[in-house]
Amino acid sequence: MQLHPRYFGRNLRDNLVSKLMKDVEGTCSGRHGFVVAVTGIENIGKGLIRDGTGFVTFPVKYQCVVFRPFKGEILEAVVTMVNKMGFFAEAGPVQIFVSNHLIPDDMEFQSGDMPNYTTSDGSVKIQKDSEVRLKIIGTRVDATEIFCIGTIKDDFLGVINDPTTV
Amino acid sequence: MSVVTDSPVHSSGSDDFIDYLNEALDASSPNSSSDEEAENQDEFEDLSRNKRRKLESTEETEGSTSEGIVEQKLVVAESSVVKVDGCTHPGTFGKLCISCGEILDGESGVTFGYIHKGLRLHEEEISRLRNTEMNTFLFSKKLFLVLDLDHTLLNTTILGQLSSEELHLLNETDSLEDVAKGSLFKLEHMHMMTKLRPFVRTFLKEASAMFEMYIYTMGDRPYALEMAKLLDPQGEYFNAKVISRDDGTQKHQKGLDVVLGRDSAVLILDDTEHAWMKHKNNLILMERYHFFASSCRQFGFNCKSLAETKSDENETDGALAKILEVLKQVHCTFFEKLQGDLVDRDVRQVLSSVRGEILSGCVIIFSRINHLALPTLKRIAEQLGATCLTELDPTVTHVVATDAGTEKARWAVKEKKCLVHPRWIEAANYFWEKQPEENFFIKKTTTQS
């Protein structure tokens, strides 16, 4: 963690911790996934002054909660957008796309004010803000985001909660 | 290394998942929480990632075929796509195939970033979607309309470029809270001021009943989305259909490849012809809307802008109203008068036939036209249905000239033919109807306006 000299003083440690939280929470790495929250600081090492500038580098060891979706994992997500190609859902910081190839064949796309996928008898509906249970079939981590592809074509997957009936 | 035999990608069951984890990680305890797994895995990470990759590629090859196929060979290379009853990879989201989840690095297909970030569709899928779209829309009697923003539906200027006579506008802007009632908006955060063209709201409302509408602008995406919010505050016309220059596939050119509708059913409304080189037959050229002085100057006009003279285009008689009539006519002809299957009809043919009636019956001769402008003028006249001759002839009905003193011009006056300025042809092109020739007579003196 690099710190500007203006933060030196009695609040050095607090400044360091808050800068750490600001910088690290919400970021994403391939190895660990999304850093959701820092839970504790294990150790702050001695600071090393960088040549030429007044910045000081501190090695900080911390613990945090990370989120990383896996292939094959079953997740619950909230639908954010529905269109003819499928629907997009969010599970925390992760964007999941379920293409219409992976939506059961008895569900059809209905366009209109609130585009949705509905079964032929109208009993099950997937629209914006519905909660669905889906299975991840592929993940990829980018610099700042995790992209996932999901499916609801298997048993026990699909809508959990219909927002219109709640 | 043993291969998991019974686990095609699309089957369910936590048992399979547990087996798969066991194989992949050589870990003794199956964990169900992903958080814990992430933290416990640091040591196994590199080793297990390789194993997982191998397993993933073998699973991909099995694809959605039935269970019980024992995979004999191990496909280790991740990048090879073995199409054994495999996935056709219709598109990618964040470089993952949307059908099987495999990572695809290829650049094929078209990016549809305006629908959702990271979405990319391949050719077959685009055609499939276009065809299903066609059927839905033809069934509900709708065609597609692609609208340009600047100078077509609105005029935008940068706040710093307002002329002194336009400064009074700063006090006359409409509130951004109730967008539907206003037409002049100041966008502080973008340092811009926008004026919507008169009649635009009625135009959008009536056109939306006949067309599925898209916005396609050469502005960047934030600008495009802001304008869409002003034109369509409820999000009912342009939801996920705003295409900006960041979404186009070619620099400085607009194309219909990012529009999910077949070329034979799309009409384009734009003021710039050369942006649509590949789709000139779908284009309806709009007369430019110059409200602000900066816009006039941009195109080389030295006259006072509409804002400076405190006037505006006529609401019910302006360009948008006229074009709406044309759109209604084309729509009606397409659905009612054409014969044959709906899918075989082509809106471009309808457009050119409607265009060809405007000056049909006119026989035109040109005299002393700037020879750089002549080919274009001739082409426009012919598209409008006129016949162009080069020699004087009794059948000639109009002589188009810039100077009343030429031989052909004097012949026209003698024979009582119409002697008009080339703007008569351009006006017919913009207004889609033959204009009264009296408005375009040339004066005998050589000073022209």
Coordinates of N, CA and C in Angstrom, one line a residue, chain B residues 184-393:
Chain B
L184 N -36.1 22.5 -25.2 CA -34.8 23.1 -25.2 C -34.2 22.8 -23.8
F185 N -33.1 22.1 -23.8 CA -32.5 21.6 -22.6 C -31.0 21.9 -22.5
K186 N -30.7 22.3 -21.2 CA -29.3 22.6 -20.9 C -28.7 21.4 -20.2
L187 N -27.6 20.8 -20.7 CA -27.0 19.7 -20.0 C -25.7 20.2 -19.4
E188 N -25.8 20.6 -18.1 CA -24.6 21.2 -17.5 C -23.4 20.3 -17.5
H189 N -23.6 19.0 -17.1 CA -22.5 18.1 -16.9 C -21.8 17.8 -18.2
M190 N -22.5 18.0 -19.4 CA -21.8 17.8 -20.6 C -21.5 19.1 -21.3
H191 N -21.8 20.2 -20.7 CA -21.5 21.5 -21.3 C -22.2 21.7 -22.6
M192 N -23.4 21.2 -22.7 CA -24.1 21.3 -24.0 C -25.5 21.8 -23.8
M193 N -26.0 22.3 -24.9 CA -27.5 22.7 -25.0 C -28.1 22.0 -26.2
T194 N -29.2 21.4 -26.0 CA -29.9 20.7 -27.1 C -31.3 21.2 -27.3
K195 N -31.6 21.3 -28.6 CA -32.9 21.7 -29.0 C -33.5 20.6 -29.8
L196 N -34.7 20.1 -29.4 CA -35.4 19.1 -30.1 C -36.1 19.7 -31.3
R197 N -36.2 19.0 -32.4 CA -36.8 19.5 -33.6 C -38.3 19.6 -33.4
P198 N -39.0 20.6 -33.9 CA -40.4 20.7 -33.7 C -41.1 19.5 -34.3
F199 N -42.1 19.0 -33.6 CA -42.9 17.9 -34.0 C -42.3 16.6 -33.7
V200 N -41.1 16.6 -33.1 CA -40.4 15.3 -32.9 C -41.2 14.3 -32.0
R201 N -41.9 14.9 -30.9 CA -42.6 13.9 -30.0 C -43.8 13.3 -30.7
T202 N -44.5 14.0 -31.5 CA -45.6 13.4 -32.2 C -45.1 12.5 -33.3
F203 N -44.0 12.8 -33.9 CA -43.4 12.0 -34.9 C -43.0 10.6 -34.3
L204 N -42.4 10.7 -33.1 CA -42.0 9.4 -32.5 C -43.2 8.6 -32.1
K205 N -44.2 9.2 -31.6 CA -45.4 8.5 -31.2 C -46.0 7.8 -32.3
E206 N -46.2 8.5 -33.4 CA -46.9 7.9 -34.6 C -46.0 6.9 -35.3
A207 N -44.7 7.2 -35.4 CA -43.9 6.2 -36.0 C -43.7 4.9 -35.3
S208 N -43.8 5.0 -33.9 CA -43.6 3.8 -33.1 C -44.8 2.8 -33.4
A209 N -45.9 3.3 -33.9 CA -47.0 2.4 -34.1 C -46.7 1.6 -35.4
M210 N -45.9 2.1 -36.3 CA -45.6 1.4 -37.5 C -44.2 0.8 -37.6
F211 N -43.3 1.3 -36.8 CA -41.9 0.9 -36.9 C -41.3 0.5 -35.5
E212 N -40.4 -0.4 -35.6 CA -39.5 -0.7 -34.4 C -38.3 0.3 -34.6
M213 N -38.1 1.2 -33.6 CA -37.1 2.2 -33.9 C -35.8 2.0 -33.2
Y214 N -34.8 2.5 -33.9 CA -33.4 2.4 -33.3 C -32.8 3.8 -33.4
I215 N -31.9 4.2 -32.5 CA -31.2 5.4 -32.7 C -29.8 5.0 -33.1
Y216 N -29.2 5.7 -34.1 CA -27.9 5.4 -34.6 C -27.2 6.7 -34.8
T217 N -26.2 7.1 -33.9 CA -25.6 8.4 -34.0 C -24.1 8.2 -34.1
M218 N -23.5 9.3 -34.6 CA -22.0 9.3 -34.6 C -21.5 9.9 -33.3
G219 N -22.3 10.2 -32.4 CA -21.8 10.7 -31.1 C -21.4 9.5 -30.2
D220 N -20.8 9.8 -29.1 CA -20.3 8.7 -28.3 C -21.5 8.2 -27.4
R221 N -21.2 7.1 -26.7 CA -22.3 6.4 -26.0 C -23.0 7.3 -24.9
P222 N -22.2 7.9 -24.1 CA -22.9 8.7 -23.0 C -23.8 9.8 -23.6
Y223 N -23.3 10.5 -24.7 CA -24.2 11.5 -25.4 C -25.4 10.8 -25.9
A224 N -25.3 9.7 -26.6 CA -26.4 9.0 -27.2 C -27.4 8.7 -26.2
L225 N -27.0 8.2 -25.0 CA -27.9 7.8 -24.0 C -28.6 9.0 -23.4
E226 N -27.9 10.1 -23.2 CA -28.6 11.3 -22.7 C -29.6 11.8 -23.7
M227 N -29.3 11.8 -24.9 CA -30.3 12.2 -25.9 C -31.5 11.3 -25.9
A228 N -31.3 10.0 -25.8 CA -32.4 9.1 -25.8 C -33.3 9.3 -24.6
K229 N -32.7 9.7 -23.5 CA -33.5 10.0 -22.3 C -34.4 11.3 -22.5
L230 N -33.9 12.2 -23.3 CA -34.7 13.4 -23.6 C -35.8 13.1 -24.6
L231 N -35.5 12.3 -25.6 CA -36.5 12.0 -26.6 C -37.5 11.0 -26.1
D232 N -37.1 10.2 -25.2 CA -37.9 9.0 -24.8 C -37.8 8.8 -23.3
P233 N -38.4 9.8 -22.5 CA -38.2 9.7 -21.0 C -38.7 8.4 -20.4
Q234 N -39.8 7.8 -21.0 CA -40.3 6.6 -20.4 C -39.6 5.3 -20.9
G235 N -38.7 5.5 -21.8 CA -37.9 4.3 -22.3 C -38.8 3.3 -23.1
E236 N -39.8 3.8 -23.7 CA -40.7 2.9 -24.4 C -40.3 2.7 -25.9
Y237 N -39.5 3.7 -26.5 CA -39.2 3.5 -27.9 C -37.8 2.9 -28.1
F238 N -36.8 3.3 -27.3 CA -35.4 3.0 -27.6 C -34.7 2.2 -26.6
N239 N -35.5 1.4 -25.8 CA -34.8 0.7 -24.7 C -33.8 -0.3 -25.4
A240 N -32.6 -0.3 -25.0 CA -31.5 -1.2 -25.5 C -31.4 -1.1 -27.0
K241 N -31.8 0.0 -27.6 CA -31.7 0.1 -29.1 C -31.0 1.4 -29.5
V242 N -30.1 1.8 -28.6 CA -29.3 3.1 -28.9 C -27.9 2.7 -29.4
I243 N -27.6 3.0 -30.6 CA -26.3 2.6 -31.2 C -25.5 3.9 -31.3
S244 N -24.3 3.9 -30.8 CA -23.5 5.0 -30.9 C -22.3 4.7 -31.7
R245 N -21.3 5.7 -31.9 CA -20.2 5.3 -32.8 C -19.3 4.3 -32.1
D246 N -19.4 4.1 -30.8 CA -18.6 3.1 -30.1 C -19.1 1.7 -30.5
D247 N -20.3 1.6 -31.0 CA -20.9 0.3 -31.3 C -20.7 -0.1 -32.8
G248 N -20.4 0.9 -33.6 CA -20.3 0.6 -35.0 C -19.1 -0.2 -35.3
T249 N -19.2 -1.0 -36.4 CA -18.1 -1.9 -36.7 C -17.0 -1.2 -37.6
Q250 N -17.4 -0.1 -38.3 CA -16.4 0.6 -39.1 C -16.3 2.1 -38.7
K251 N -15.1 2.6 -38.8 CA -14.9 4.0 -38.4 C -15.6 4.9 -39.4
H252 N -16.2 5.9 -39.0 CA -16.9 6.9 -39.8 C -17.9 6.4 -40.7
Q253 N -18.4 5.2 -40.6 CA -19.4 4.6 -41.4 C -20.5 4.0 -40.5
K254 N -21.7 4.1 -41.0 CA -22.7 3.5 -40.2 C -23.1 2.2 -41.0
G255 N -23.6 1.2 -40.3 CA -23.9 0.0 -41.0 C -25.1 -0.7 -40.4
L256 N -25.8 -1.5 -41.1 CA -27.0 -2.2 -40.6 C -26.6 -3.5 -40.0
D257 N -25.3 -3.8 -39.9 CA -24.9 -5.1 -39.3 C -25.2 -5.2 -37.9
V258 N -25.3 -4.1 -37.2 CA -25.5 -4.1 -35.7 C -27.0 -4.0 -35.5
V259 N -27.8 -3.9 -36.5 CA -29.3 -3.8 -36.3 C -29.9 -5.2 -36.5
L260 N -30.7 -5.6 -35.6 CA -31.2 -7.0 -35.7 C -32.5 -7.0 -36.5
G261 N -32.4 -6.6 -37.7 CA -33.5 -6.7 -38.6 C -33.0 -6.9 -40.0
R262 N -33.7 -7.5 -40.9 CA -33.2 -7.8 -42.2 C -33.2 -6.5 -43.0
D263 N -32.1 -6.4 -43.8 CA -32.0 -5.1 -44.7 C -33.2 -4.8 -45.5
S264 N -34.0 -5.8 -45.8 CA -35.1 -5.6 -46.7 C -36.3 -5.0 -45.9
A265 N -36.1 -4.8 -44.6 CA -37.2 -4.2 -43.9 C -36.8 -3.0 -43.1
V266 N -35.7 -2.4 -43.4 CA -35.2 -1.3 -42.6 C -35.2 0.0 -43.4
L267 N -35.7 1.1 -42.8 CA -35.6 2.4 -43.4 C -34.7 3.2 -42.5
I268 N -34.0 4.1 -43.1 CA -33.0 5.0 -42.4 C -33.4 6.4 -42.6
L269 N -33.4 7.2 -41.5 CA -33.6 8.6 -41.6 C -32.4 9.3 -41.1
D270 N -31.7 10.0 -42.1 CA -30.4 10.6 -41.7 C -30.2 11.8 -42.6
D271 N -29.4 12.8 -42.1 CA -29.1 14.0 -42.9 C -27.8 13.8 -43.7
T272 N -27.0 12.8 -43.4 CA -25.7 12.7 -44.0 C -25.7 11.4 -44.9
E273 N -25.6 11.6 -46.2 CA -25.7 10.5 -47.1 C -24.4 9.6 -47.0
H274 N -23.2 10.3 -46.9 CA -22.0 9.5 -47.1 C -21.7 8.6 -45.9
A275 N -22.5 8.7 -44.8 CA -22.3 7.8 -43.7 C -22.9 6.4 -43.9
W276 N -23.8 6.4 -45.0 CA -24.5 5.1 -45.2 C -24.2 4.6 -46.6
M277 N -22.9 4.5 -46.9 CA -22.5 4.1 -48.3 C -23.1 2.8 -48.7
K278 N -23.1 1.9 -47.7 CA -23.6 0.5 -48.2 C -25.1 0.4 -48.2
H279 N -25.8 1.4 -47.7 CA -27.2 1.2 -47.6 C -28.0 2.4 -48.1
K280 N -27.5 2.9 -49.3 CA -28.1 4.1 -49.8 C -29.6 3.9 -50.2
N281 N -29.9 2.6 -50.5 CA -31.3 2.4 -51.0 C -32.3 2.4 -49.8
N282 N -31.8 2.3 -48.6 CA -32.7 2.3 -47.5 C -32.9 3.7 -46.9
L283 N -32.1 4.6 -47.4 CA -32.0 5.9 -46.8 C -33.0 7.0 -47.2
I284 N -33.6 7.6 -46.3 CA -34.4 8.8 -46.6 C -33.6 10.0 -46.1
L285 N -33.2 10.9 -47.0 CA -32.4 12.0 -46.6 C -33.2 13.1 -46.0
M286 N -32.7 13.6 -44.8 CA -33.5 14.6 -44.1 C -32.8 16.0 -44.3
E287 N -33.6 17.0 -44.4 CA -33.1 18.3 -44.4 C -32.5 18.7 -43.1
R288 N -31.3 19.3 -43.1 CA -30.7 19.5 -41.8 C -31.4 20.5 -40.9
Y289 N -31.4 20.3 -39.6 CA -32.0 21.2 -38.7 C -30.9 22.0 -38.0
H290 N -30.8 23.3 -38.4 CA -29.8 24.2 -37.9 C -30.5 25.2 -36.9
F291 N -30.5 24.9 -35.6 CA -31.1 25.8 -34.7 C -30.1 26.8 -34.1
F292 N -28.9 26.3 -33.9 CA -27.8 27.1 -33.3 C -26.9 27.6 -34.3
A293 N -26.3 28.8 -34.0 CA -25.4 29.4 -35.0 C -24.1 28.5 -35.2
S294 N -23.7 27.8 -34.2 CA -22.5 27.0 -34.3 C -22.7 25.9 -35.4
S295 N -24.0 25.5 -35.5 CA -24.3 24.4 -36.5 C -24.3 25.0 -37.9
C296 N -24.8 26.2 -38.0 CA -24.8 26.9 -39.3 C -23.4 27.1 -39.8
R297 N -22.6 27.5 -38.9 CA -21.2 27.8 -39.2 C -20.4 26.5 -39.6
Q298 N -20.8 25.5 -38.9 CA -20.1 24.2 -39.2 C -20.3 23.8 -40.6
F299 N -21.5 24.1 -41.2 CA -21.7 23.7 -42.6 C -21.5 24.9 -43.6
G300 N -20.9 25.9 -43.1 CA -20.5 27.0 -44.0 C -21.6 28.0 -44.3
F301 N -22.7 28.0 -43.6 CA -23.7 29.0 -43.9 C -23.5 30.3 -43.1
N302 N -23.6 31.4 -43.7 CA -23.3 32.6 -43.0 C -24.6 33.4 -42.5
C303 N -25.7 32.7 -42.7 CA -26.9 33.4 -42.3 C -27.2 33.3 -40.8
K304 N -28.2 34.0 -40.4 CA -28.5 33.9 -39.0 C -29.2 32.6 -38.7
S305 N -28.9 32.0 -37.5 CA -29.5 30.8 -37.2 C -30.9 31.0 -36.7
L306 N -31.7 29.9 -36.5 CA -33.1 30.0 -36.0 C -33.1 30.6 -34.6
A307 N -32.1 30.3 -33.8 CA -32.1 30.8 -32.5 C -31.9 32.3 -32.5
E308 N -31.0 32.7 -33.3 CA -30.7 34.1 -33.4 C -31.9 35.0 -33.8
T309 N -32.7 34.4 -34.8 CA -33.8 35.2 -35.2 C -35.0 34.9 -34.4
K310 N -34.9 34.1 -33.3 CA -36.0 33.8 -32.4 C -37.2 33.2 -33.1
S311 N -36.8 32.3 -34.1 CA -37.9 31.6 -34.8 C -37.6 30.2 -34.8
D312 N -38.4 29.4 -35.4 CA -38.2 27.9 -35.4 C -38.9 27.3 -36.6
E313 N -38.6 26.1 -36.9 CA -39.2 25.4 -38.0 C -40.7 25.3 -37.7
N314 N -41.5 25.3 -38.8 CA -42.9 25.2 -38.6 C -43.3 23.8 -38.0
E315 N -44.1 23.8 -37.0 CA -44.4 22.5 -36.4 C -45.1 21.5 -37.3
T316 N -46.2 22.0 -37.9 CA -47.1 21.0 -38.6 C -46.7 20.9 -40.1
D317 N -45.8 21.8 -40.5 CA -45.5 21.8 -41.9 C -44.0 21.6 -42.2
G318 N -43.3 21.2 -41.1 CA -41.8 21.1 -41.2 C -41.4 19.8 -41.8
A319 N -40.1 19.6 -41.7 CA -39.5 18.4 -42.4 C -40.0 17.1 -41.7
L320 N -40.1 17.1 -40.4 CA -40.5 15.8 -39.7 C -41.9 15.5 -40.1
A321 N -42.8 16.5 -40.2 CA -44.2 16.2 -40.5 C -44.3 15.6 -41.9
K322 N -43.5 16.2 -42.8 CA -43.6 15.7 -44.2 C -43.0 14.3 -44.3
I323 N -41.9 14.0 -43.6 CA -41.4 12.7 -43.7 C -42.3 11.6 -43.0
L324 N -43.0 12.1 -42.0 CA -43.9 11.1 -41.4 C -45.0 10.7 -42.4
E325 N -45.4 11.6 -43.2 CA -46.4 11.2 -44.3 C -45.8 10.2 -45.2
V326 N -44.5 10.5 -45.6 CA -43.8 9.5 -46.5 C -43.7 8.2 -45.9
L327 N -43.4 8.1 -44.6 CA -43.3 6.9 -43.9 C -44.6 6.1 -43.8
K328 N -45.7 6.9 -43.6 CA -47.0 6.2 -43.6 C -47.3 5.7 -44.9
Q329 N -46.9 6.4 -46.0 CA -47.2 5.9 -47.3 C -46.4 4.6 -47.6
V330 N -45.1 4.6 -47.3 CA -44.3 3.5 -47.6 C -44.8 2.3 -46.8
H331 N -45.2 2.5 -45.5 CA -45.7 1.4 -44.7 C -47.0 0.8 -45.2
C332 N -47.9 1.7 -45.7 CA -49.1 1.3 -46.2 C -48.9 0.5 -47.5
T333 N -48.1 1.0 -48.4 CA -47.8 0.3 -49.6 C -47.2 -1.1 -49.3
F334 N -46.3 -1.1 -48.4 CA -45.6 -2.4 -48.1 C -46.6 -3.5 -47.6
F335 N -47.5 -3.1 -46.7 CA -48.3 -4.1 -46.1 C -49.6 -4.3 -46.9
E336 N -50.0 -3.3 -47.5 CA -51.3 -3.5 -48.2 C -51.3 -3.7 -49.7
K337 N -50.3 -3.0 -50.3 CA -50.4 -3.1 -51.8 C -49.5 -4.1 -52.4
L338 N -48.4 -4.5 -51.7 CA -47.5 -5.5 -52.4 C -48.1 -6.8 -52.4
Q339 N -47.8 -7.6 -53.4 CA -48.2 -9.0 -53.5 C -47.2 -9.9 -53.0
G340 N -47.6 -11.1 -52.7 CA -46.6 -12.1 -52.4 C -46.4 -12.2 -50.9
D341 N -45.5 -13.1 -50.5 CA -45.2 -13.4 -49.1 C -44.6 -12.2 -48.4
L342 N -45.0 -12.0 -47.2 CA -44.4 -10.8 -46.4 C -42.9 -10.9 -46.4
V343 N -42.4 -12.1 -46.2 CA -40.9 -12.1 -46.1 C -40.2 -11.8 -47.4
D344 N -40.9 -11.9 -48.5 CA -40.2 -11.6 -49.7 C -40.2 -10.2 -50.1
R345 N -41.1 -9.4 -49.4 CA -41.2 -8.0 -49.9 C -40.0 -7.2 -49.4
D346 N -39.7 -6.2 -50.2 CA -38.5 -5.4 -49.9 C -38.9 -3.9 -49.8
V347 N -38.6 -3.4 -48.7 CA -39.0 -2.0 -48.5 C -38.2 -1.0 -49.3
R348 N -37.0 -1.5 -49.8 CA -36.2 -0.6 -50.6 C -36.9 -0.4 -52.0
Q349 N -37.6 -1.4 -52.5 CA -38.3 -1.3 -53.7 C -39.4 -0.3 -53.6
V350 N -40.1 -0.4 -52.4 CA -41.3 0.5 -52.2 C -40.8 1.9 -52.2
L351 N -39.6 2.1 -51.5 CA -39.1 3.4 -51.3 C -38.8 4.0 -52.7
S352 N -38.1 3.2 -53.5 CA -37.7 3.8 -54.8 C -38.9 4.0 -55.7
S353 N -39.9 3.2 -55.5 CA -41.1 3.4 -56.4 C -41.9 4.7 -55.9
V354 N -41.9 4.9 -54.6 CA -42.6 6.1 -54.1 C -41.8 7.3 -54.5
R355 N -40.5 7.2 -54.5 CA -39.6 8.3 -54.8 C -39.8 8.6 -56.3
G356 N -39.9 7.5 -57.1 CA -39.9 7.7 -58.5 C -41.2 8.4 -59.0
E357 N -42.2 8.5 -58.2 CA -43.4 9.2 -58.6 C -43.4 10.7 -58.5
I358 N -42.4 11.2 -57.7 CA -42.5 12.6 -57.4 C -42.4 13.5 -58.6
L359 N -41.4 13.2 -59.4 CA -41.2 14.0 -60.6 C -41.5 13.2 -61.9
S360 N -42.4 12.2 -61.8 CA -42.6 11.4 -63.0 C -43.4 12.3 -64.0
G361 N -43.0 12.1 -65.2 CA -43.7 13.0 -66.2 C -42.9 14.2 -66.6
C362 N -41.9 14.5 -65.7 CA -41.1 15.7 -66.0 C -39.9 15.3 -66.9
V363 N -39.7 16.1 -67.9 CA -38.5 15.9 -68.8 C -37.6 17.1 -68.6
I364 N -36.4 16.9 -68.2 CA -35.6 18.0 -67.8 C -34.3 18.1 -68.6
I365 N -33.9 19.4 -68.8 CA -32.7 19.7 -69.5 C -31.9 20.6 -68.5
F366 N -30.6 20.4 -68.4 CA -29.7 21.2 -67.6 C -29.0 22.2 -68.4
S367 N -28.8 23.4 -67.8 CA -28.1 24.4 -68.5 C -27.2 25.2 -67.5
R368 N -25.9 25.3 -67.9 CA -24.9 26.0 -67.0 C -25.0 25.6 -65.6
I369 N -25.0 24.3 -65.3 CA -24.9 23.9 -63.9 C -23.4 23.6 -63.7
N370 N -22.9 23.9 -62.6 CA -21.5 23.6 -62.1 C -21.2 22.1 -62.4
H371 N -20.2 21.8 -63.3 CA -20.1 20.5 -63.7 C -19.7 19.5 -62.7
L372 N -19.3 20.0 -61.5 CA -19.0 19.0 -60.4 C -20.4 18.6 -59.8
A373 N -21.3 19.5 -59.8 CA -22.6 19.2 -59.1 C -23.5 18.5 -60.1
L374 N -23.3 18.6 -61.4 CA -24.2 18.0 -62.4 C -24.5 16.5 -62.2
P375 N -23.5 15.6 -62.1 CA -23.9 14.2 -62.0 C -24.8 13.9 -60.8
T376 N -24.5 14.5 -59.7 CA -25.4 14.3 -58.5 C -26.8 14.8 -58.8
L377 N -26.9 16.0 -59.4 CA -28.2 16.5 -59.6 C -29.0 15.7 -60.6
K378 N -28.3 15.2 -61.6 CA -28.9 14.3 -62.6 C -29.4 13.0 -61.9
R379 N -28.6 12.5 -61.0 CA -28.9 11.2 -60.4 C -30.2 11.4 -59.5
I380 N -30.2 12.5 -58.8 CA -31.3 12.8 -57.9 C -32.6 12.9 -58.8
A381 N -32.5 13.7 -59.9 CA -33.6 13.9 -60.7 C -34.2 12.6 -61.3
E382 N -33.2 11.7 -61.7 CA -33.7 10.4 -62.2 C -34.3 9.6 -61.2
Q383 N -33.7 9.6 -60.0 CA -34.3 8.8 -58.9 C -35.8 9.3 -58.6
L384 N -36.0 10.6 -58.8 CA -37.3 11.1 -58.5 C -38.3 10.9 -59.6
G385 N -37.8 10.2 -60.7 CA -38.7 9.8 -61.7 C -38.7 10.7 -63.0
A386 N -37.8 11.7 -63.0 CA -37.8 12.5 -64.1 C -36.9 11.9 -65.2
T387 N -37.1 12.4 -66.4 CA -36.2 11.9 -67.5 C -35.3 13.1 -67.8
C388 N -34.0 12.8 -68.0 CA -33.1 13.9 -68.3 C -32.6 13.8 -69.7
L389 N -32.7 14.9 -70.4 CA -32.2 14.9 -71.8 C -31.0 15.8 -71.9
T390 N -30.2 15.7 -73.0 CA -29.1 16.6 -73.2 C -29.4 17.6 -74.3
E391 N -30.3 17.3 -75.2 CA -30.6 18.1 -76.3 C -32.0 18.7 -76.2
L392 N -32.2 19.9 -76.7 CA -33.5 20.5 -76.6 C -34.5 19.7 -77.5
D393 N -35.7 19.6 -77.1 CA -36.7 18.7 -77.6 C -38.0 19.2 -77.3

